[in-house]
mmCIF file of C-alpha atoms in Angstrom:
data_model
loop_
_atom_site.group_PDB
_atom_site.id
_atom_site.type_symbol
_atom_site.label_atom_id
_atom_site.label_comp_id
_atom_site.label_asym_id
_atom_site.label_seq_id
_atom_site.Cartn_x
_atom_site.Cartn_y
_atom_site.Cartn_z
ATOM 1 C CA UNK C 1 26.744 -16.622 8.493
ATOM 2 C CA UNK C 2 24.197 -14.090 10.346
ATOM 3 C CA UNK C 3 21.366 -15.354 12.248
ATOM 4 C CA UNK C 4 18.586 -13.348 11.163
ATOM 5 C CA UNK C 5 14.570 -13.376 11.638
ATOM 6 C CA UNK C 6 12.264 -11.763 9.573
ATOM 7 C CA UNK C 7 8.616 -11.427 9.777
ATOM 8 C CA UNK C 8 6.150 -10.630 7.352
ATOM 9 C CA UNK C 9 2.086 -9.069 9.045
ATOM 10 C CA UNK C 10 -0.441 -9.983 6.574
ATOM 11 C CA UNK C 11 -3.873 -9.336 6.139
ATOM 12 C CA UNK C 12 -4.389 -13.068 7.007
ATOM 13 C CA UNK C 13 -1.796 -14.005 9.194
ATOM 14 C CA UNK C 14 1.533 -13.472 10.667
ATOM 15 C CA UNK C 15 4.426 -15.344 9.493
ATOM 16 C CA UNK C 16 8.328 -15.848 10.536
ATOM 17 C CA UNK C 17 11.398 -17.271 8.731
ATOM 18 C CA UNK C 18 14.672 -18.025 11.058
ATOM 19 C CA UNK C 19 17.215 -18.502 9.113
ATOM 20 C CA UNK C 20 21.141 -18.342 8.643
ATOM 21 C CA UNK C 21 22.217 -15.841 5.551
ATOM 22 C CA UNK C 22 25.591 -14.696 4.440
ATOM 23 C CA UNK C 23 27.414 -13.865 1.046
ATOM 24 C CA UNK C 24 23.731 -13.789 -0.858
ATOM 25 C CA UNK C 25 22.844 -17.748 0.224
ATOM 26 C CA UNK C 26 20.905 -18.892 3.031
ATOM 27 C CA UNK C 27 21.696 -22.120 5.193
ATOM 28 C CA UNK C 28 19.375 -22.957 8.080
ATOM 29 C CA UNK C 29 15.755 -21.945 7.376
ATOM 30 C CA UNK C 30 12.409 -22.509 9.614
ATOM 31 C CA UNK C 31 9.360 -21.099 9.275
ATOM 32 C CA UNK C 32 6.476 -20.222 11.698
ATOM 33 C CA UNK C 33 2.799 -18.776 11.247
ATOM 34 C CA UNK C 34 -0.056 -17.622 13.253
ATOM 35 C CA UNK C 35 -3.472 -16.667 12.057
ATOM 36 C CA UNK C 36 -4.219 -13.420 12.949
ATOM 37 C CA UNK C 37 -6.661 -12.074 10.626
ATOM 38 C CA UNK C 38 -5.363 -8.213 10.406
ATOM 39 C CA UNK C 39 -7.520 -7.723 7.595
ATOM 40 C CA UNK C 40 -10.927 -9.002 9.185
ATOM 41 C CA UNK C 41 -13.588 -6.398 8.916
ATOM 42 C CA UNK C 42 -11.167 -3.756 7.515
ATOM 43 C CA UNK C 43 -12.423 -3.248 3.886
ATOM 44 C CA UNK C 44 -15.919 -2.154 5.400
ATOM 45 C CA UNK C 45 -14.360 -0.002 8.749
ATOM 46 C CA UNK C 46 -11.020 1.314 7.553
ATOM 47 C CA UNK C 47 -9.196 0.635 10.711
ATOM 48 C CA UNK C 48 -7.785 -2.594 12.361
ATOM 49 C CA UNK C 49 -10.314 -4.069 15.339
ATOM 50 C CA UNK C 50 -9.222 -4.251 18.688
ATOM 51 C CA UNK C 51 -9.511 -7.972 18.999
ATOM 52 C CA UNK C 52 -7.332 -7.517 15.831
ATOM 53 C CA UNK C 53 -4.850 -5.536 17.027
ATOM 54 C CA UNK C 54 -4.560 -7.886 20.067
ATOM 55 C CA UNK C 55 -4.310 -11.251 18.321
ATOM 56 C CA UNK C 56 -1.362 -9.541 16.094
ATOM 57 C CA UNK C 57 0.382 -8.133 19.052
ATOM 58 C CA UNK C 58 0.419 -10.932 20.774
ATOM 59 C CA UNK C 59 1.432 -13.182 17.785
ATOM 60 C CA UNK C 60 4.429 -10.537 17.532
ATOM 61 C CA UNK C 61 5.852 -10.841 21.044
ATOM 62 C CA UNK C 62 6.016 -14.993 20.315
ATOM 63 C CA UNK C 63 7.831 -14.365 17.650
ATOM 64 C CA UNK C 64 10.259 -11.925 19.033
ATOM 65 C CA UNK C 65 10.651 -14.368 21.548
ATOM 66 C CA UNK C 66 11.006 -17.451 19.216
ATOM 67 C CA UNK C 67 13.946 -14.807 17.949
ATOM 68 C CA UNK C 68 15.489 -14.301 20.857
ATOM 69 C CA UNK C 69 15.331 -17.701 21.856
ATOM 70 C CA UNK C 70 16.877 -18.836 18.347
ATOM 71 C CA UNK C 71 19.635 -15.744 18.424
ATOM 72 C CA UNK C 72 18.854 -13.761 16.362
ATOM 73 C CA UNK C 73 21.534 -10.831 15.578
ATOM 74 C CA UNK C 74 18.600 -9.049 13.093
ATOM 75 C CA UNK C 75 15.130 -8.626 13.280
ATOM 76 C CA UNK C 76 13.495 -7.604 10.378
ATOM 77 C CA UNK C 77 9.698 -7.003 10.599
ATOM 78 C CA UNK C 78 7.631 -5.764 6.829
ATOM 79 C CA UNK C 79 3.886 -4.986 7.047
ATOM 80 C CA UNK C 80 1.468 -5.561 3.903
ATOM 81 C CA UNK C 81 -2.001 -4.758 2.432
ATOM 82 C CA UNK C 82 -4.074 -4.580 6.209
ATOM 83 C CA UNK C 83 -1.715 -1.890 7.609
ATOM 84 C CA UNK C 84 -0.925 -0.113 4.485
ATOM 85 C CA UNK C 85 -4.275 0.343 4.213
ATOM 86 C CA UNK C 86 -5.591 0.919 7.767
ATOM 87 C CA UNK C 87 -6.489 4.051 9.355
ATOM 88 C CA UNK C 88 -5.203 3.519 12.957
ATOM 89 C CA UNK C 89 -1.803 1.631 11.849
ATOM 90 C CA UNK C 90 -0.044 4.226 13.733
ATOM 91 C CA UNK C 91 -1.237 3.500 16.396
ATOM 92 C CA UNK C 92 -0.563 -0.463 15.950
ATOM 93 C CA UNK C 93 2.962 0.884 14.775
ATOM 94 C CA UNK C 94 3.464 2.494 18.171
ATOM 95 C CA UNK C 95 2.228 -0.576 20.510
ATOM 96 C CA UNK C 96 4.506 -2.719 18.733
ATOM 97 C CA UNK C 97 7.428 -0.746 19.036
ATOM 98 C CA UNK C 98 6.754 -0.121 22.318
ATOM 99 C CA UNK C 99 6.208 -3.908 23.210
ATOM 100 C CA UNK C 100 8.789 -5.340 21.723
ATOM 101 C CA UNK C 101 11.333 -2.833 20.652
ATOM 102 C CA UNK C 102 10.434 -3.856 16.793
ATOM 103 C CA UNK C 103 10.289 -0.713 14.213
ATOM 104 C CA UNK C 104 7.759 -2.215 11.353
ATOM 105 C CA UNK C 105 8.330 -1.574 7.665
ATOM 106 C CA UNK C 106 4.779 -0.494 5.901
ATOM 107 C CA UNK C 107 5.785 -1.872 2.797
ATOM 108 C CA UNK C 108 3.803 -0.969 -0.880
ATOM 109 C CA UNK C 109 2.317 -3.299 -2.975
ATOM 110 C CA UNK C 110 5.173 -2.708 -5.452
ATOM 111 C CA UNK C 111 8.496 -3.131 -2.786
ATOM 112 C CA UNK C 112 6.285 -6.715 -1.479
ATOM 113 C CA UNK C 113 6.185 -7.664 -5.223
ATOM 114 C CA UNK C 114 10.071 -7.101 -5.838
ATOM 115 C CA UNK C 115 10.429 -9.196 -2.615
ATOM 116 C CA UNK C 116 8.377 -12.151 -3.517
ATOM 117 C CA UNK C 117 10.396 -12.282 -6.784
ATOM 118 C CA UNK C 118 13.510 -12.131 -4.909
ATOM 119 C CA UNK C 119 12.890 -14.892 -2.783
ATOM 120 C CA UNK C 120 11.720 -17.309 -5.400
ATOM 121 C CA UNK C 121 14.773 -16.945 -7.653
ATOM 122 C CA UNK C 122 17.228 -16.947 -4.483
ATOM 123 C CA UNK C 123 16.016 -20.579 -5.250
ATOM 124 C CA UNK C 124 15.830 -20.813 -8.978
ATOM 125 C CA UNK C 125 18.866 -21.282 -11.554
ATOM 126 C CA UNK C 126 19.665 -18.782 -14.034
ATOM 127 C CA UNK C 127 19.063 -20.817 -17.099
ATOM 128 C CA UNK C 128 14.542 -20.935 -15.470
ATOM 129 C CA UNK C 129 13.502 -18.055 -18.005
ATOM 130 C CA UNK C 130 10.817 -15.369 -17.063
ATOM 131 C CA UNK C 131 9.159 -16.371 -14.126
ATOM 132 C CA UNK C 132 5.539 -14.836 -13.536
ATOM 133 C CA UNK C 133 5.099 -15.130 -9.668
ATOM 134 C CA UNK C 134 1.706 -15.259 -8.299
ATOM 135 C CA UNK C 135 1.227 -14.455 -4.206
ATOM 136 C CA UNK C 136 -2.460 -13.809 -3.448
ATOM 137 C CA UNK C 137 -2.465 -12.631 0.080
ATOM 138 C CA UNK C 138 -5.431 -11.892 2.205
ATOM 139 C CA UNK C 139 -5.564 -8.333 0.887
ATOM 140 C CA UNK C 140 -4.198 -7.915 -2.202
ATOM 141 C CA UNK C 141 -2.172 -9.853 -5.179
ATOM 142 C CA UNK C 142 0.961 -9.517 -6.618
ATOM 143 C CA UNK C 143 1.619 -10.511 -10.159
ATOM 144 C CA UNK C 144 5.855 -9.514 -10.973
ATOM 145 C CA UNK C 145 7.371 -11.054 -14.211
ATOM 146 C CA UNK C 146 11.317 -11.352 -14.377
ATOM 147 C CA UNK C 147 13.806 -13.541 -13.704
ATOM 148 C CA UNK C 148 17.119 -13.709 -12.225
ATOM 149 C CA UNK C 149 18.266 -10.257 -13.997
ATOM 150 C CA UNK C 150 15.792 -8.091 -12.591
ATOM 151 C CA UNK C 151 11.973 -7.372 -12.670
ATOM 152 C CA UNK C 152 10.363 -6.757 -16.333
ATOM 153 C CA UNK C 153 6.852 -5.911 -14.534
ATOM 154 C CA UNK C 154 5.150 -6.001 -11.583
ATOM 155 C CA UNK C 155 1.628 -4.870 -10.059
ATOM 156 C CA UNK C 156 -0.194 -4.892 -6.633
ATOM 157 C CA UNK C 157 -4.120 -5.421 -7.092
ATOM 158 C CA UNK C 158 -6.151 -4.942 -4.341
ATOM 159 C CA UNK C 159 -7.498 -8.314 -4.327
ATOM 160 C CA UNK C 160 -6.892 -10.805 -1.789
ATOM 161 C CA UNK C 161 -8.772 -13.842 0.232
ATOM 162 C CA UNK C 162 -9.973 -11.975 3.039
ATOM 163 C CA UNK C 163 -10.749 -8.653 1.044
ATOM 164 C CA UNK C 164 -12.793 -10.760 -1.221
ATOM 165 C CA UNK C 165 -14.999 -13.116 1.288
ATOM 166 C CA UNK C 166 -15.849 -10.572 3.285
ATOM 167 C CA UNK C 167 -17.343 -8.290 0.447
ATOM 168 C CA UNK C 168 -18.810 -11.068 -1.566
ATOM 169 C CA UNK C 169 -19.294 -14.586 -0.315
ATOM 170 C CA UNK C 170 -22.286 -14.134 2.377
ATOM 171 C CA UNK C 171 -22.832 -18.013 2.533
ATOM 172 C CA UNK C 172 -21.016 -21.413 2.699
ATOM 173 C CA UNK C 173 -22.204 -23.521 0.720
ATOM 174 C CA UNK C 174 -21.295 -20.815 -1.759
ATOM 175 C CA UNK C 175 -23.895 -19.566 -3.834
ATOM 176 C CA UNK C 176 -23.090 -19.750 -7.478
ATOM 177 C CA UNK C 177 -24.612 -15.931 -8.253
ATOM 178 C CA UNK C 178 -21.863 -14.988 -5.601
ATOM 179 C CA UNK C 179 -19.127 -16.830 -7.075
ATOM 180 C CA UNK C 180 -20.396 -14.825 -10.873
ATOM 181 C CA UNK C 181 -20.451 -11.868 -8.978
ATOM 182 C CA UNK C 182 -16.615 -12.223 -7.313
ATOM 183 C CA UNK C 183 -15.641 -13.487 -11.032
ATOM 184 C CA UNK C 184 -16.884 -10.184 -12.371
ATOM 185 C CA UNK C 185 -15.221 -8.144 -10.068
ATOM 186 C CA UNK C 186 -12.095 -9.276 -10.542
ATOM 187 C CA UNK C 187 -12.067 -9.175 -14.007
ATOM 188 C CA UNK C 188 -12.413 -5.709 -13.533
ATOM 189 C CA UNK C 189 -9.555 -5.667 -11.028
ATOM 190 C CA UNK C 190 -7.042 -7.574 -13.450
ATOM 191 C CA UNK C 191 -8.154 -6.085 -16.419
ATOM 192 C CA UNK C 192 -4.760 -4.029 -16.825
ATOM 193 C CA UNK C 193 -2.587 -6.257 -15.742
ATOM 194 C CA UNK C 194 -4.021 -8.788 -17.948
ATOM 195 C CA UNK C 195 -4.166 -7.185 -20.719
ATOM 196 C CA UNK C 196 0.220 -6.204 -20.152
ATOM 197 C CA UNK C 197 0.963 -9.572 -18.911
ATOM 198 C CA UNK C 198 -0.916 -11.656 -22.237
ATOM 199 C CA UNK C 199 1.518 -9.605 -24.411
ATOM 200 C CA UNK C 200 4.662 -10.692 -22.526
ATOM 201 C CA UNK C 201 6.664 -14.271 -22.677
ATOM 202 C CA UNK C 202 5.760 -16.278 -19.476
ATOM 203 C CA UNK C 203 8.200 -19.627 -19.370
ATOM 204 C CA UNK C 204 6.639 -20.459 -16.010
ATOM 205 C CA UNK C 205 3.940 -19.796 -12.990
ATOM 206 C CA UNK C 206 4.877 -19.804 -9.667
ATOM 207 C CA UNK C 207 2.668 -18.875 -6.570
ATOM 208 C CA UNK C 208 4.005 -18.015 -2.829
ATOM 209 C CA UNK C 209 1.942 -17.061 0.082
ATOM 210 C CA UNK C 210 -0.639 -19.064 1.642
ATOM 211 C CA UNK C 211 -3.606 -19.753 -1.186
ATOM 212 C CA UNK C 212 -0.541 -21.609 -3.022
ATOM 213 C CA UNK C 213 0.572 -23.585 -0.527
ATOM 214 C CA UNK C 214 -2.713 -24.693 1.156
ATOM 215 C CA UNK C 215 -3.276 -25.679 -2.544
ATOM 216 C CA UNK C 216 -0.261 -27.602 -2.658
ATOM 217 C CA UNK C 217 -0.876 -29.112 0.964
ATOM 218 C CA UNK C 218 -4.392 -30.062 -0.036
ATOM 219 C CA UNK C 219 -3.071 -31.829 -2.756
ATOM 220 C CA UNK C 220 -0.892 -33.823 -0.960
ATOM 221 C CA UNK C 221 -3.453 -34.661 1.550
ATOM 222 C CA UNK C 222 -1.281 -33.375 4.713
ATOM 223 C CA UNK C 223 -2.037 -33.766 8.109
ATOM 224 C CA UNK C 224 0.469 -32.030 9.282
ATOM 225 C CA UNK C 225 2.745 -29.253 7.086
ATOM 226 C CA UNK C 226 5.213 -30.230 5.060
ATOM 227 C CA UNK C 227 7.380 -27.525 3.485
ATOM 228 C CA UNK C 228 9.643 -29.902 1.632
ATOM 229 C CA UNK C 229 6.581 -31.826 -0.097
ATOM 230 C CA UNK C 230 4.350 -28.747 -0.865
ATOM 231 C CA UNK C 231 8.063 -26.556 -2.479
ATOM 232 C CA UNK C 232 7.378 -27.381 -6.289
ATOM 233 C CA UNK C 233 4.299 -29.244 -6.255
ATOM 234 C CA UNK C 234 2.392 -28.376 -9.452
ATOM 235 C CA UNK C 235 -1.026 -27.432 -9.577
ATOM 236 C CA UNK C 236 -2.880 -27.971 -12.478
ATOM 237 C CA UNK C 237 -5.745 -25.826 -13.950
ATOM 238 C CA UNK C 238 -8.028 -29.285 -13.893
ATOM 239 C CA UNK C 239 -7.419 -29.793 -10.363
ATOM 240 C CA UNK C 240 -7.867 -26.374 -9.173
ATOM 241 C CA UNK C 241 -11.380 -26.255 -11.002
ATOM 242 C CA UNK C 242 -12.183 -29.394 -8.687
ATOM 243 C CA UNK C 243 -11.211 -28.704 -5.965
ATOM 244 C CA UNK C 244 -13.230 -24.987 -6.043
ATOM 245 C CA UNK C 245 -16.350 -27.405 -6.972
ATOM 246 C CA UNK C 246 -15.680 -29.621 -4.275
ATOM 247 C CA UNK C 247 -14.996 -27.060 -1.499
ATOM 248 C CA UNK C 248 -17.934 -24.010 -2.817
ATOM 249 C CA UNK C 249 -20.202 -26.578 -1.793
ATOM 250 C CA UNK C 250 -19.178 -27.747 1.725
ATOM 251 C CA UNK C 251 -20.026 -25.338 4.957
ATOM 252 C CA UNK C 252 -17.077 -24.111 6.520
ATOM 253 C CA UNK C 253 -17.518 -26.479 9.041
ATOM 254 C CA UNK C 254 -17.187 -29.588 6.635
ATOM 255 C CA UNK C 255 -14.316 -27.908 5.097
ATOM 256 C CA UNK C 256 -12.783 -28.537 8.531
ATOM 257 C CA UNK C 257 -12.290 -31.906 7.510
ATOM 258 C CA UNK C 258 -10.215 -31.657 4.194
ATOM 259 C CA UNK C 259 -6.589 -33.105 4.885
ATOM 260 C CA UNK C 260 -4.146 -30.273 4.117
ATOM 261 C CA UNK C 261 -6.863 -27.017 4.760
ATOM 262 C CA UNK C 262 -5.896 -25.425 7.943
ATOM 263 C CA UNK C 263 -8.895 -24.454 9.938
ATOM 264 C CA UNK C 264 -8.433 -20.771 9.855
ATOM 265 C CA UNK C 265 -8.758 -20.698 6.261
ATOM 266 C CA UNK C 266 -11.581 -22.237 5.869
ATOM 267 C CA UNK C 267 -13.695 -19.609 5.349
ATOM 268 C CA UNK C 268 -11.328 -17.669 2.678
ATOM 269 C CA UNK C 269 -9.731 -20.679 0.549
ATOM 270 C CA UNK C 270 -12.371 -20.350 -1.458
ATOM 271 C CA UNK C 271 -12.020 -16.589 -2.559
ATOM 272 C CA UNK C 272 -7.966 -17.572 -2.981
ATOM 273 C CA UNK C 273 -8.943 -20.512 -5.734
ATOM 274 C CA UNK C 274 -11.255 -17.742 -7.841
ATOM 275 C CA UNK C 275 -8.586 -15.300 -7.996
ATOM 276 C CA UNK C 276 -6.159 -17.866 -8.944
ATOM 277 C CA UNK C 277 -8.461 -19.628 -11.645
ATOM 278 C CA UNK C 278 -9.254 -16.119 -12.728
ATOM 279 C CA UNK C 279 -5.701 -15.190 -13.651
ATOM 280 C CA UNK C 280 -4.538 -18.910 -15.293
ATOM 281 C CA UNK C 281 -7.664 -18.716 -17.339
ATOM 282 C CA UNK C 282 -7.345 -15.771 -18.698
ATOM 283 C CA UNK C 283 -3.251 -16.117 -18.642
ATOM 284 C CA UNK C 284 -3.962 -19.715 -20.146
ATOM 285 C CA UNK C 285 -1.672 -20.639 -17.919
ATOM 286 C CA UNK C 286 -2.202 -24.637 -17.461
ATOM 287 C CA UNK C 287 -0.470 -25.302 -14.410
ATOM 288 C CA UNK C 288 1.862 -23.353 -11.432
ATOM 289 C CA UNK C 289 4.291 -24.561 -9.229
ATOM 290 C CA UNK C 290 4.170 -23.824 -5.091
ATOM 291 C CA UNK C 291 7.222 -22.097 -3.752
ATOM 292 C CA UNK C 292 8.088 -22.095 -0.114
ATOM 293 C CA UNK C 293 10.454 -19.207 -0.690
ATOM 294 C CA UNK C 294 8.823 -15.775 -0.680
ATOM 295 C CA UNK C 295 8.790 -12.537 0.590
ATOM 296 C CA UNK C 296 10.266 -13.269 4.078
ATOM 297 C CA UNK C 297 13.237 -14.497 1.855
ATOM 298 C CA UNK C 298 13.513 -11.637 -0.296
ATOM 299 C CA UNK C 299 13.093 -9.349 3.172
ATOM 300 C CA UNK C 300 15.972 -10.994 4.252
ATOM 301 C CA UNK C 301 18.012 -10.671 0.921
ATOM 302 C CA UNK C 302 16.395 -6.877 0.308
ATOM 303 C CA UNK C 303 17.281 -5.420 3.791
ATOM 304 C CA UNK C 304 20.900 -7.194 5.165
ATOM 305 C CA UNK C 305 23.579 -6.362 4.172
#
């Protein structure tokens, strides 16, 4: 087997997966993240901030080095909705190259959905049906139905947890007119693939990226992360609805203290439960299941040979 490390630069934050992969199956896997907020103040300037662009440079040279250290023989670095989107990502681009000998993949929102899928049924037997997979980023989510045969549709909607705060939740407590007003949005954002998606035969819901698997660490009350308890957990419709009630009306400060929510999202796990709510309900979808494997996985499967 080939030592490999891929890493994924969200809008939200930066992720890595070390891992062992040969003959299409992996065998060591370990994953690392850093906060790093990409997306913050994009939607309303177009380009990535220089405190931006510093927090995510630095966050990549740890994780060359956590590469290097581990021995790597591949790095594989893909770049979503924040620098797809950003004026300046050239010049991002270039300072990354240049700092750590990396060449970034701008990926689209269609080539991150056919990765997400990828890496959830690398873990998912062939007899699991159509899968609709869920990953609401901090820019934008990806809805793909398919299953271990290929993809039967996919779409990239320009609606994710830091995209969404930042033009429509002004206060925490959150006020309920802003919560009506996000609502209404996205129903105008999801309307299409809504509308494809009701006609089609969904056997099961799963969600990747971090709104799922806060959810799934929330649920579990975990101090500290636990990939093998949040992989699988399912979240029910029920307990989603609570848990929006219970955390729209804390501060962000008081969120602080719910076991499981990491600090840094705060602010934005509120926007991720919406969108989420928004597409069961109107999916009538009554639960989803948490997935640890995503697109880092289907990077890795996608890109070695």
């Amino acid at each position: 087997m080939k030592k490999i490390a891929a890493i994924d630069i969200g809008t939200n934050s930066m992720r890595l997966l070390l891992c062992e992969y040969g003959k299409q199956r992996f065998g060591h896997k370990e994953k690392h993240l850093i906060v790093t907020r990409m997306g913050q103040g994009l939607s309303a300037s177009g380009v990535i901030s220089e405190d931006a662009l510093f927090r995510n440079l630095n966050a990549l040279k740890a994780f060359k080095e956590k590469a290097d250290q581990y021995g790597a023989q591949e790095i594989i670095a893909i770049a979503t909705s924040a620098v797809r989107d950003a004026e300046n990502r050239k010049e991002f681009l270039n300072e990354a190259r240049a700092q750590t000998g990396i060449d970034i993949k701008v990926i689209s929102g269609e080539v991150e959905a056919e990765l997400g899928i990828a890496g959830v049924v690398s873990d998912y037997d062939a007899d699991q049906g159509e899968l609709l997979v869920i990953d609401i980023g901090g820019g934008s989510t990806e809805l793909v139905l398919g299953d271990i045969s290929g993809i039967h549709y996919s779409k990239s909607v320009n609606a994710g947890t830091v995209r969404m705060t930042e033009r429509y939740i002004t206060v925490h407590p959150i006020a309920e007119n802003e919560i009506d007003y996000l609502n209404k949005n996205l129903k105008s954002l999801f309307e299409e693939s809504i509308s494809r998606l009701k006609n089609m035969n969904i056997q099961k819901a799963v969600a990747i990226g971090g709104t799922a698997t806060t959810i799934a660490a929330i649920y579990h009350s975990l101090c500290i992360y636990e990939p093998q308890k949040v992989h699988n957990t399912v979240i029910t419709f029920d307990y989603l609805q609570n848990l929006l009630e219970k955390l729209k009306n804390m501060s962000v400060e008081q969120r602080y203290h719910v076991k499981g929510l990491q600090k840094e999202r705060a602010d934005v796990i509120p926007a991720g439960i919406v969108i989420m709510l928004h597409i069961m309900k109107n999916l009538e979808l009554q639960s989803f299941a948490a997935s640890e494997n995503d697109n880092l996985e289907g990077a890795v499967i996608k890109f070695i040979s």
